[in-house]
Short mmCIF file of C-alpha atoms in Angstrom, two decimals:
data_model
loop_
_atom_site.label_atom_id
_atom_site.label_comp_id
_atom_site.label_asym_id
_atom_site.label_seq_id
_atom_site.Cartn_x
_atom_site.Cartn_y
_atom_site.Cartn_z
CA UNK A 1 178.23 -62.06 92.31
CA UNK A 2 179.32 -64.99 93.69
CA UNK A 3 178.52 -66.00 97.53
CA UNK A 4 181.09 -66.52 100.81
CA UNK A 5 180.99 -69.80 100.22
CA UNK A 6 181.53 -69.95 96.56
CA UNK A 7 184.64 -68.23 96.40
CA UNK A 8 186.18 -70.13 99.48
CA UNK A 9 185.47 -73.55 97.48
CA UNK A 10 186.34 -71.96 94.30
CA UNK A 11 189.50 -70.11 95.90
CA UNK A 12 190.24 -73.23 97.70
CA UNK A 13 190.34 -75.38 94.89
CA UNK A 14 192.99 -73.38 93.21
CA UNK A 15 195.35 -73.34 96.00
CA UNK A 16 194.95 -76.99 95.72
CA UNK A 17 195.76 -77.40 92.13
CA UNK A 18 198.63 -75.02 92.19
CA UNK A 19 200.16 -76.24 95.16
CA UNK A 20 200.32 -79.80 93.68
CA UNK A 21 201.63 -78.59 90.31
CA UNK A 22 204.23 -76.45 91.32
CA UNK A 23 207.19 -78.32 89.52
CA UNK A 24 205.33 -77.82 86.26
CA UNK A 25 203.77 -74.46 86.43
CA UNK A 26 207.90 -73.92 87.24
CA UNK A 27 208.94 -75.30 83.72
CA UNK A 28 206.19 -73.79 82.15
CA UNK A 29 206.87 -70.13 83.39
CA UNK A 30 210.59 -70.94 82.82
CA UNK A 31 209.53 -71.52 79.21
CA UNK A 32 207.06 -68.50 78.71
CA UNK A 33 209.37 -65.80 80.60
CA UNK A 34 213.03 -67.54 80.84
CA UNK A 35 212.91 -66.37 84.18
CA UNK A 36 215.05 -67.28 87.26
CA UNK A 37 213.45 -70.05 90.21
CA UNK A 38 213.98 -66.73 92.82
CA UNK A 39 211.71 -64.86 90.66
CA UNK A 40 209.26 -67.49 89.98
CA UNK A 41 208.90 -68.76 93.19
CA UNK A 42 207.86 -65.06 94.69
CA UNK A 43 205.16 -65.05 92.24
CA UNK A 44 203.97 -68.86 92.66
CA UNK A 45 204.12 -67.47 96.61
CA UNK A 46 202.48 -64.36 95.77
CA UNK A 47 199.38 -66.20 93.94
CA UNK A 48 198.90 -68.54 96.80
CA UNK A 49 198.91 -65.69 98.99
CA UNK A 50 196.54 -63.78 97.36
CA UNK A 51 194.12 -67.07 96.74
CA UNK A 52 194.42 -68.20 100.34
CA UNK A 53 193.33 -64.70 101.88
CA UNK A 54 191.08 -63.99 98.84
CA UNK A 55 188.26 -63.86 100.77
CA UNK A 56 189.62 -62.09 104.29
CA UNK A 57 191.09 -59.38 102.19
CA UNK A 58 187.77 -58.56 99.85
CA UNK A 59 185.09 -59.58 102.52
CA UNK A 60 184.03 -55.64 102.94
CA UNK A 61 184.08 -55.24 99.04
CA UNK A 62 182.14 -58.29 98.87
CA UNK A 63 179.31 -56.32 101.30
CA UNK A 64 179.03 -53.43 98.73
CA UNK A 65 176.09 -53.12 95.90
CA UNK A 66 178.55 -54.57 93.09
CA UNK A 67 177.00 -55.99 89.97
CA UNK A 68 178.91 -57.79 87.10
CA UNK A 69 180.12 -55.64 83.96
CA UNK A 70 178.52 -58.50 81.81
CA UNK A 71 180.00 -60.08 78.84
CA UNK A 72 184.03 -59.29 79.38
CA UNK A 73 186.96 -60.18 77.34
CA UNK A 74 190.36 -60.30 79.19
CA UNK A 75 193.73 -60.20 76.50
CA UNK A 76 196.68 -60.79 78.48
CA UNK A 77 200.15 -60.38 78.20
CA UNK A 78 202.66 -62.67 78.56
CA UNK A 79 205.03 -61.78 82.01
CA UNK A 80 204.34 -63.10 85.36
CA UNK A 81 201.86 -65.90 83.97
CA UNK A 82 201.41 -67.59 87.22
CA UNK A 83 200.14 -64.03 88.98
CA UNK A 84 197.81 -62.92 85.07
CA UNK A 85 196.30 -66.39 84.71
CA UNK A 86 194.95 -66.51 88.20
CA UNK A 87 194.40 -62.80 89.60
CA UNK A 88 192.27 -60.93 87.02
CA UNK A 89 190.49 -64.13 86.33
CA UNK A 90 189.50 -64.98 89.35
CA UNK A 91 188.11 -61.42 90.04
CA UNK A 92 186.18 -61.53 87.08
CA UNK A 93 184.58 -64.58 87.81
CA UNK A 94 183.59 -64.01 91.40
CA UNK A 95 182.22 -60.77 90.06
CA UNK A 96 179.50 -63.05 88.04
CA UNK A 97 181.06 -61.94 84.63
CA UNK A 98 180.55 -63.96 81.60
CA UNK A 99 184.20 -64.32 80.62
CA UNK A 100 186.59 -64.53 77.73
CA UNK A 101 190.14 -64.99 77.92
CA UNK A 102 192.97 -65.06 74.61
CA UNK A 103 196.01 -65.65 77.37
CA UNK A 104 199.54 -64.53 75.03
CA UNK A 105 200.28 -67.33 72.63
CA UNK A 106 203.28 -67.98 75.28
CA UNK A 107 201.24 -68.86 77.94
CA UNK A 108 198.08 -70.69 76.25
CA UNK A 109 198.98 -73.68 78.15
CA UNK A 110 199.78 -72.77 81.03
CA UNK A 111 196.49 -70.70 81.38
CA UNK A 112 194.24 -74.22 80.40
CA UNK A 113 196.73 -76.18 82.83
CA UNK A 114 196.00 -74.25 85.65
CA UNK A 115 191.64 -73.34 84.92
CA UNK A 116 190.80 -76.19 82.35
CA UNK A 117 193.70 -79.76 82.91
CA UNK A 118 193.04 -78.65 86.71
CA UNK A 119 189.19 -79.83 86.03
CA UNK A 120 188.19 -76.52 87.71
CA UNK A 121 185.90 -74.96 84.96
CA UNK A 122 184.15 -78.13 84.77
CA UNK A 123 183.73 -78.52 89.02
CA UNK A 124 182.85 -75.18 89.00
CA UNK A 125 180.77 -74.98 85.72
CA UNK A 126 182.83 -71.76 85.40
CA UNK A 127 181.24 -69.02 82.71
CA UNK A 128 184.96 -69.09 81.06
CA UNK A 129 186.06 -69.74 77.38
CA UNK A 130 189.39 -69.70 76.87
CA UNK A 131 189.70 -68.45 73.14
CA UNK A 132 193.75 -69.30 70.59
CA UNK A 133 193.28 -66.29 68.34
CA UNK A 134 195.49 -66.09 65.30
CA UNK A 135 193.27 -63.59 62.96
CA UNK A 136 192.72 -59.71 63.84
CA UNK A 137 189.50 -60.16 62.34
CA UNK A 138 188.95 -63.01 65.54
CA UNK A 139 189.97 -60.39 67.67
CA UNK A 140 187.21 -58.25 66.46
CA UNK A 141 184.39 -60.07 66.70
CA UNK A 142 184.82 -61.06 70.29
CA UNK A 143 185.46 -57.14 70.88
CA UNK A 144 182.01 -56.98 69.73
CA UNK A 145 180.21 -59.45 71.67
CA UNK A 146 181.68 -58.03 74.36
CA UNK A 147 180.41 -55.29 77.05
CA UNK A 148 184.24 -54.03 78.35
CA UNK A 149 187.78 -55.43 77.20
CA UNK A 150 190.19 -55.60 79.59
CA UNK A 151 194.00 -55.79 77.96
CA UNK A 152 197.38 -56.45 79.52
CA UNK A 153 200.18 -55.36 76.53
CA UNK A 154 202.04 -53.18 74.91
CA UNK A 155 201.12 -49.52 74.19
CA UNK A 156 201.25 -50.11 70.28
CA UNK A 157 198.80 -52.80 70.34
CA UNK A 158 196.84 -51.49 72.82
CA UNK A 159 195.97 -48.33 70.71
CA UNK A 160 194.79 -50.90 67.63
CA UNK A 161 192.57 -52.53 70.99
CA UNK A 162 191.30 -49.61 71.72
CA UNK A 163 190.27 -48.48 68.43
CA UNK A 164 188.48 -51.51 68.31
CA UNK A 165 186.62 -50.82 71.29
CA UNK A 166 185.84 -46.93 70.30
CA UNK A 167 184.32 -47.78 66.87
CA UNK A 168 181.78 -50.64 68.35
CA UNK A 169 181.31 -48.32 71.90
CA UNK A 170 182.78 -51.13 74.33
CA UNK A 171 184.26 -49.61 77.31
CA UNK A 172 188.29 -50.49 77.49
CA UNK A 173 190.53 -50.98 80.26
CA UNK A 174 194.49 -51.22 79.93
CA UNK A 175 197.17 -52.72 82.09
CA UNK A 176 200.18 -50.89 79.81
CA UNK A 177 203.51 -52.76 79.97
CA UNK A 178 206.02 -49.67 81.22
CA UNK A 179 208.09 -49.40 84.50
CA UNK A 180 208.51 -47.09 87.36
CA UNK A 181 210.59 -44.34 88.59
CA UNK A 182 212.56 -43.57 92.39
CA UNK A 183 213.24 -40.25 94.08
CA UNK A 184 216.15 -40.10 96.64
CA UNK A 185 216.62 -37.30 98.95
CA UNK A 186 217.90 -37.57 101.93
CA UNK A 187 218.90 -34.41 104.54
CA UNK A 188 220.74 -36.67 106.62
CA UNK A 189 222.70 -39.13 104.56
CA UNK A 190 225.84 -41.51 104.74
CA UNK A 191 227.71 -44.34 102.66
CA UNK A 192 225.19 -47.13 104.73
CA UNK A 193 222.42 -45.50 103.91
CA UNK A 194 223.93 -45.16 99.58
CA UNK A 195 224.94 -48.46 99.67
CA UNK A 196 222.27 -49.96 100.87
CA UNK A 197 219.62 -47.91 98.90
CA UNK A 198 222.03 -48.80 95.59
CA UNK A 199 221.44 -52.40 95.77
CA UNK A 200 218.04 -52.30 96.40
CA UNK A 201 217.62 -50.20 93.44
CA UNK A 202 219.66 -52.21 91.03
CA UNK A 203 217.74 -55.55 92.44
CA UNK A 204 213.94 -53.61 92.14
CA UNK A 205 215.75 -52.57 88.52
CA UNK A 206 216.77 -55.67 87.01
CA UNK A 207 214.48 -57.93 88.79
CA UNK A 208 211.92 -60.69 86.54
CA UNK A 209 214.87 -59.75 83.99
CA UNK A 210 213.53 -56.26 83.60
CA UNK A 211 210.02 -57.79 82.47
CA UNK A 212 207.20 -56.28 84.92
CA UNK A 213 205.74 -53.29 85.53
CA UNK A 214 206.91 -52.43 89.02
CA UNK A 215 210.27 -53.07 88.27
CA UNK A 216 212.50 -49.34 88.70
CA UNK A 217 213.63 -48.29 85.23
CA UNK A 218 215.58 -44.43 86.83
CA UNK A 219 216.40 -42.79 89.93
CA UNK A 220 216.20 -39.02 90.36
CA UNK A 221 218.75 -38.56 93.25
CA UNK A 222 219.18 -34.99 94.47
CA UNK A 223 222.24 -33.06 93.00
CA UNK A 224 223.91 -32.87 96.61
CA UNK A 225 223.97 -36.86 96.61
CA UNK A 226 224.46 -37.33 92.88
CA UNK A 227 228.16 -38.17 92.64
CA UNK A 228 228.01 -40.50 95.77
CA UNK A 229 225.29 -42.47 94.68
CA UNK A 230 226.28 -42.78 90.86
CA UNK A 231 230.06 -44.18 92.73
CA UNK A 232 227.91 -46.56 94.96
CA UNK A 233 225.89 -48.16 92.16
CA UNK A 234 228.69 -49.00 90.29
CA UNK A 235 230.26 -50.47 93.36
CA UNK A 236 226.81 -52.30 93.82
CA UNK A 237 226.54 -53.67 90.02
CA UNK A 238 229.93 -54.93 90.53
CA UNK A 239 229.12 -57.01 93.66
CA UNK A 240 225.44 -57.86 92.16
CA UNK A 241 226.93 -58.73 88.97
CA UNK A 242 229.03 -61.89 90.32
CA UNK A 243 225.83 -63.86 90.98
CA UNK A 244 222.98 -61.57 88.98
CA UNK A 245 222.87 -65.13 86.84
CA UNK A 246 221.66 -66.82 89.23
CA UNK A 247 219.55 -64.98 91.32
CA UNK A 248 218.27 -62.01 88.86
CA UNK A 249 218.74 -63.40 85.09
CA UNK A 250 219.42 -66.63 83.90
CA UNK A 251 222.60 -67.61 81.75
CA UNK A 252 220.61 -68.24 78.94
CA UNK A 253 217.83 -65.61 78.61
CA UNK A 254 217.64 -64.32 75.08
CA UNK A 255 217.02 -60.30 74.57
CA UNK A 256 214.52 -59.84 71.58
CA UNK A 257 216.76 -58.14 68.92
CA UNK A 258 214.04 -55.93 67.35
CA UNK A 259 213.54 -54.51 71.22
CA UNK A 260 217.03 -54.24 71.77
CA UNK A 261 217.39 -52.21 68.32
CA UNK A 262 215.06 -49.53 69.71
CA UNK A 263 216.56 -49.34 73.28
CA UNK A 264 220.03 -49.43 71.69
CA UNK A 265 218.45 -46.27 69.78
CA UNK A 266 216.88 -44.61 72.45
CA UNK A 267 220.15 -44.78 75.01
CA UNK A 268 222.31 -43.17 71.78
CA UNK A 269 219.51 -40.56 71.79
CA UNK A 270 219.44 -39.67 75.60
CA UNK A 271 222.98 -38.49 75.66
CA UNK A 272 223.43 -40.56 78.69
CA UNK A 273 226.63 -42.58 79.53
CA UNK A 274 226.93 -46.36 79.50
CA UNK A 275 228.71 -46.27 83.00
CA UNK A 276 227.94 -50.79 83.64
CA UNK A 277 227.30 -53.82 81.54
CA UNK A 278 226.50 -54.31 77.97
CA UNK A 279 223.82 -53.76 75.79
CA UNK A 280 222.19 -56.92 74.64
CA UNK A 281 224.04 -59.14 76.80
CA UNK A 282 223.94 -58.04 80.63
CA UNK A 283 221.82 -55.61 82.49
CA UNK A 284 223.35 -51.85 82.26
CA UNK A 285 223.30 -48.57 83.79
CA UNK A 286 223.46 -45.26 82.17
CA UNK A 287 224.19 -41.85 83.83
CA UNK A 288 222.94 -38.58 83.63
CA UNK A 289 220.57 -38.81 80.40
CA UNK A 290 218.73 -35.54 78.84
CA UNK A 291 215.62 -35.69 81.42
CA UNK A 292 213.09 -34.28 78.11
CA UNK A 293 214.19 -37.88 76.26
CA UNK A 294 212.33 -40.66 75.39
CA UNK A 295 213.89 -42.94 77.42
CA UNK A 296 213.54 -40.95 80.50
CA UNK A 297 210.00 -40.42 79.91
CA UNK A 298 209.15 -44.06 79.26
CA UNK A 299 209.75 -47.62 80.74
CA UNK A 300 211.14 -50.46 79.10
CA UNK A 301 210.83 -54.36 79.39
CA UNK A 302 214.74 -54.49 79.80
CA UNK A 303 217.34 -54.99 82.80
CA UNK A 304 218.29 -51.23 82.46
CA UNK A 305 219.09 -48.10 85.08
CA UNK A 306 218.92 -44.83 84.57
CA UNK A 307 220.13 -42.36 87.12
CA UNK A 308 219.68 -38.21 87.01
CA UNK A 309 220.02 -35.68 89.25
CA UNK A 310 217.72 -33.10 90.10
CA UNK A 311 218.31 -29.24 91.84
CA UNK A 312 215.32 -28.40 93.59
CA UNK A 313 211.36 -29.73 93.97
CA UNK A 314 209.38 -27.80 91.88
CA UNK A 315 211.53 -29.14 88.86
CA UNK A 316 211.40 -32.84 89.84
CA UNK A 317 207.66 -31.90 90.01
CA UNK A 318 207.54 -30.98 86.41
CA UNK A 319 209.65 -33.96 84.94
CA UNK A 320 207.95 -36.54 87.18
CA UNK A 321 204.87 -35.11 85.40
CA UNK A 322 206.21 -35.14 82.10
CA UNK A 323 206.58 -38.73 81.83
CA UNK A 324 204.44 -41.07 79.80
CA UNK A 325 203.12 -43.63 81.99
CA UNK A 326 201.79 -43.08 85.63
CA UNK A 327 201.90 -46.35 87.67
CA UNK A 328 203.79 -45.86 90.76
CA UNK A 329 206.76 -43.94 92.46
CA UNK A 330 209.52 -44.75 94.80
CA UNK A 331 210.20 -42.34 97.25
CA UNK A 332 213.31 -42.85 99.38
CA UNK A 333 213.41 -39.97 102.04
CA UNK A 334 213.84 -38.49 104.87
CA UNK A 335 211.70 -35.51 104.69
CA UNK A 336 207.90 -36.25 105.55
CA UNK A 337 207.27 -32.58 103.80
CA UNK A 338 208.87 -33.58 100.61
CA UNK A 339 207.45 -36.79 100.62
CA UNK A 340 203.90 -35.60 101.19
CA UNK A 341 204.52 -32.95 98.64
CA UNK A 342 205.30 -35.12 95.71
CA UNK A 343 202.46 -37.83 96.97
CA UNK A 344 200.09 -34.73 96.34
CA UNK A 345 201.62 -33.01 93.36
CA UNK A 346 202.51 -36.08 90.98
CA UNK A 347 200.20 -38.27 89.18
CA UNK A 348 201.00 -41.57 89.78
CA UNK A 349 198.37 -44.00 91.73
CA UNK A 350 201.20 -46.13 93.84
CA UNK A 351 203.53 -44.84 95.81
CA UNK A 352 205.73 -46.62 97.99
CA UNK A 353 207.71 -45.94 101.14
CA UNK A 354 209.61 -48.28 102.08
CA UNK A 355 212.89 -50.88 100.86
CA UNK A 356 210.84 -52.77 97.83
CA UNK A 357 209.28 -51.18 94.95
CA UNK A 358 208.57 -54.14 92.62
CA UNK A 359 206.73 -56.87 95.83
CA UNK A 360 203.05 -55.92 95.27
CA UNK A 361 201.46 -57.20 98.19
CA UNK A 362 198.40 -59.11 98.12
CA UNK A 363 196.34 -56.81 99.96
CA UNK A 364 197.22 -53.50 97.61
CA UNK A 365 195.27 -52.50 94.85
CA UNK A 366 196.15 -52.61 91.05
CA UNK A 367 195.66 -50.41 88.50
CA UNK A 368 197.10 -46.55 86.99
CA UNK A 369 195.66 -43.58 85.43
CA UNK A 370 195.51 -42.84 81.72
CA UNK A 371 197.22 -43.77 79.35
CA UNK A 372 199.00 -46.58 82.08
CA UNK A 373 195.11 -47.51 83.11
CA UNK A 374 192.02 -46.77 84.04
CA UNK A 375 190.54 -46.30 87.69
CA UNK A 376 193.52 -46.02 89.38
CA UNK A 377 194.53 -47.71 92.62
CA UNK A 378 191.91 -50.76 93.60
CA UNK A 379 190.97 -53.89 93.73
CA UNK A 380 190.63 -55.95 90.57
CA UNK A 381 187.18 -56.81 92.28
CA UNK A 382 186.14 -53.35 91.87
CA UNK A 383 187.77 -52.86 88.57
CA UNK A 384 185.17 -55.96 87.51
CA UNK A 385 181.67 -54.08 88.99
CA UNK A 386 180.05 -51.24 88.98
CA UNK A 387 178.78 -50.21 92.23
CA UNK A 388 174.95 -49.18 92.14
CA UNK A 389 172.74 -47.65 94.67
CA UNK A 390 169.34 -47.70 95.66
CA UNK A 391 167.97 -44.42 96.21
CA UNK A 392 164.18 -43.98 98.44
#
């Protein structure tokens, strides 16, 4: 483990780097993601954040019996660069961790700008290789060498990861690329309260272009406010959709057109209705889908919303728990009983409150439960130690 006063020099350091290079880690992420400036800029803020109160924030973790996991090997994915070149990292290097990073082939650069141009590894003397892997068989052998693999990706390849990991008995932690759900239910409800719940839904929705995690992918809304809120999205898209270019997607992002094949697939499948936008060429909302289909169930990397309704709690209970991935819940409500109800009866590891779904703060903990991760709720700090114990 690293001391106080290695991390604050260490921590320090990158602050100082990243505050200097901001126009270029800007063009860089712009080229990796094709995302907008608004939501680049919360994530440049968000990683200074997190670096500048690295050490206020972890200080009672810091106090714990934590040793390194060892020998680690960190594959990450290619959203939010800025935030996955800098968070995990740093954790696993203040834990003591020998460690290996293959950064997406998107964001190679940008991950050796910001730890090796910067001149940090070297001032540091940092235990960090930073690995361009083009051959599974590459893959393999660092899986080997390795005591844990931590991977930020896609389901698919995460299964041919994990594998991997299984047959040479290296432990395996996932970050699975999916996307959240929202509850609304509201006893006492009127058009302020729809409208202004709509557009914070369709901005937590379509937000990063529909490429991160946190991002609200459907909305169960209670069958008493279904038809109101279903009239007051539409109302919002329309309003959002004037200036979504410029704030939420950029005029020249470019959908992948094997993704957009299965999504395109999927919607046909759901029986839902295309109420807004366009497949393949604006973000789009879809109403009242079969709740047992695949897209219900899962989340996608896309600027999409669906919306259901639901009759009473015990059933929301059961879908909610039907899904595939457990990360976190929005709950928008009234009711502290209902609220506390499906905090203790759902699965997910993040639930959230308040206006903003898709702001992780810096002081909140990462993570989900199987298959969407490992560990749950904490600290990347924690998920890079074990915690021992000296027993007399």
């Amino acid at each position: 483990m690293y001391n106080t006063e290695q991390i604050e020099k260490l921590a320090s350091s990158l602050v100082s780097f990243i505050s200097s290079s901001k126009e270029n880690l800007f063009l860089e992420n712009v080229a990796i993601t094709q995302d907008t400036d608004e939501a680049i800029s919360f994530d440049y803020s968000f990683t200074l954040s997190y670096l500048e109160k690295y050490l206020e924030n972890n200080r009672s973790l810091l106090s714990k019996k934590l040793k390194p996991k060892g020998r680690v090997f960190v594959i990450l994915s290619y959203n939010e660069p800025i935030i996955m070149s800098v968070v995990p990292i740093l954790n696993a290097l203040v834990a003591g961790n020998s460690v290996t990073v293959k950064p997406s082939k998107k964001c190679h650069k940008l991950f050796e700008t910001i730890w090796i141009q910067s001149g940090i590894k070297k001032e540091f003397d940092l235990n960090l290789e930073v690995v361009n892997l083009s051959q599974n068989s590459d893959v393999d052998d660092y899986i080997k060498k390795s005591e844990c693999v931590y991977f930020f990706g896609s389901h698919a390849v995460a299964k041919e990861i994990y594998k991997i990991c299984a047959d040479n008995f290296v432990e395996f932690i996932p970050e699975i690329e999916t996307a959240d759900c929202k509850v609304v239910k509201r006893e006492k409800f009127d058009n302020a309260f729809i409208k202004k719940d709509s557009i914070e839904t369709l901005k937590s929705s379509f937000t990063h272009a529909g490429q991160i995690c946190e991002r609200i992918c459907g909305v169960f809304v209670a069958e008493d406010m279904f038809a109101d809120y279903s009239r007051e999205l539409m109302e919002a898209y329309n309003i959002i959709s004037k200036d979504y270019h410029s704030s939420l997607i950029r005029k020249d992002f470019v959908f992948n057109q094997k993704y957009l094949e299965r999504i395109s697939q999927d919607i046909q499948e759901s029986g839902a209705t295309l109420i807004a936008g366009e497949i393949g060429k604006t973000p789009i909302i879809l109403l009242d889908p079969n709740i047992e289909c695949p897209m219900v169930k899962n989340g996608y990397f896309y600027p999409m919303l669906w919306v259901s309704k639901f009759k009473d709690l015990d059933s929301l209970i059961s879908t909610l728990n039907s899904r595939t991935y457990f990360l976190g819940l929005h709950i928008s409500t009234d009711s502290s009983s209902f609220r506390d109800t499906l905090v203790e009866k759902t699965n997910f590891t993040r639930y959230t409150i308040g206006d903003a779904h898709d702001q992780v703060g810096d002081t909140e903990g990462w993570g989900g439960r199987w298959p969407s991760g490992v560990g749950g709720n904490k600290s990347w700090l924690e998920h890079f130690t074990v915690e021992y114990a000296v027993v007399k």
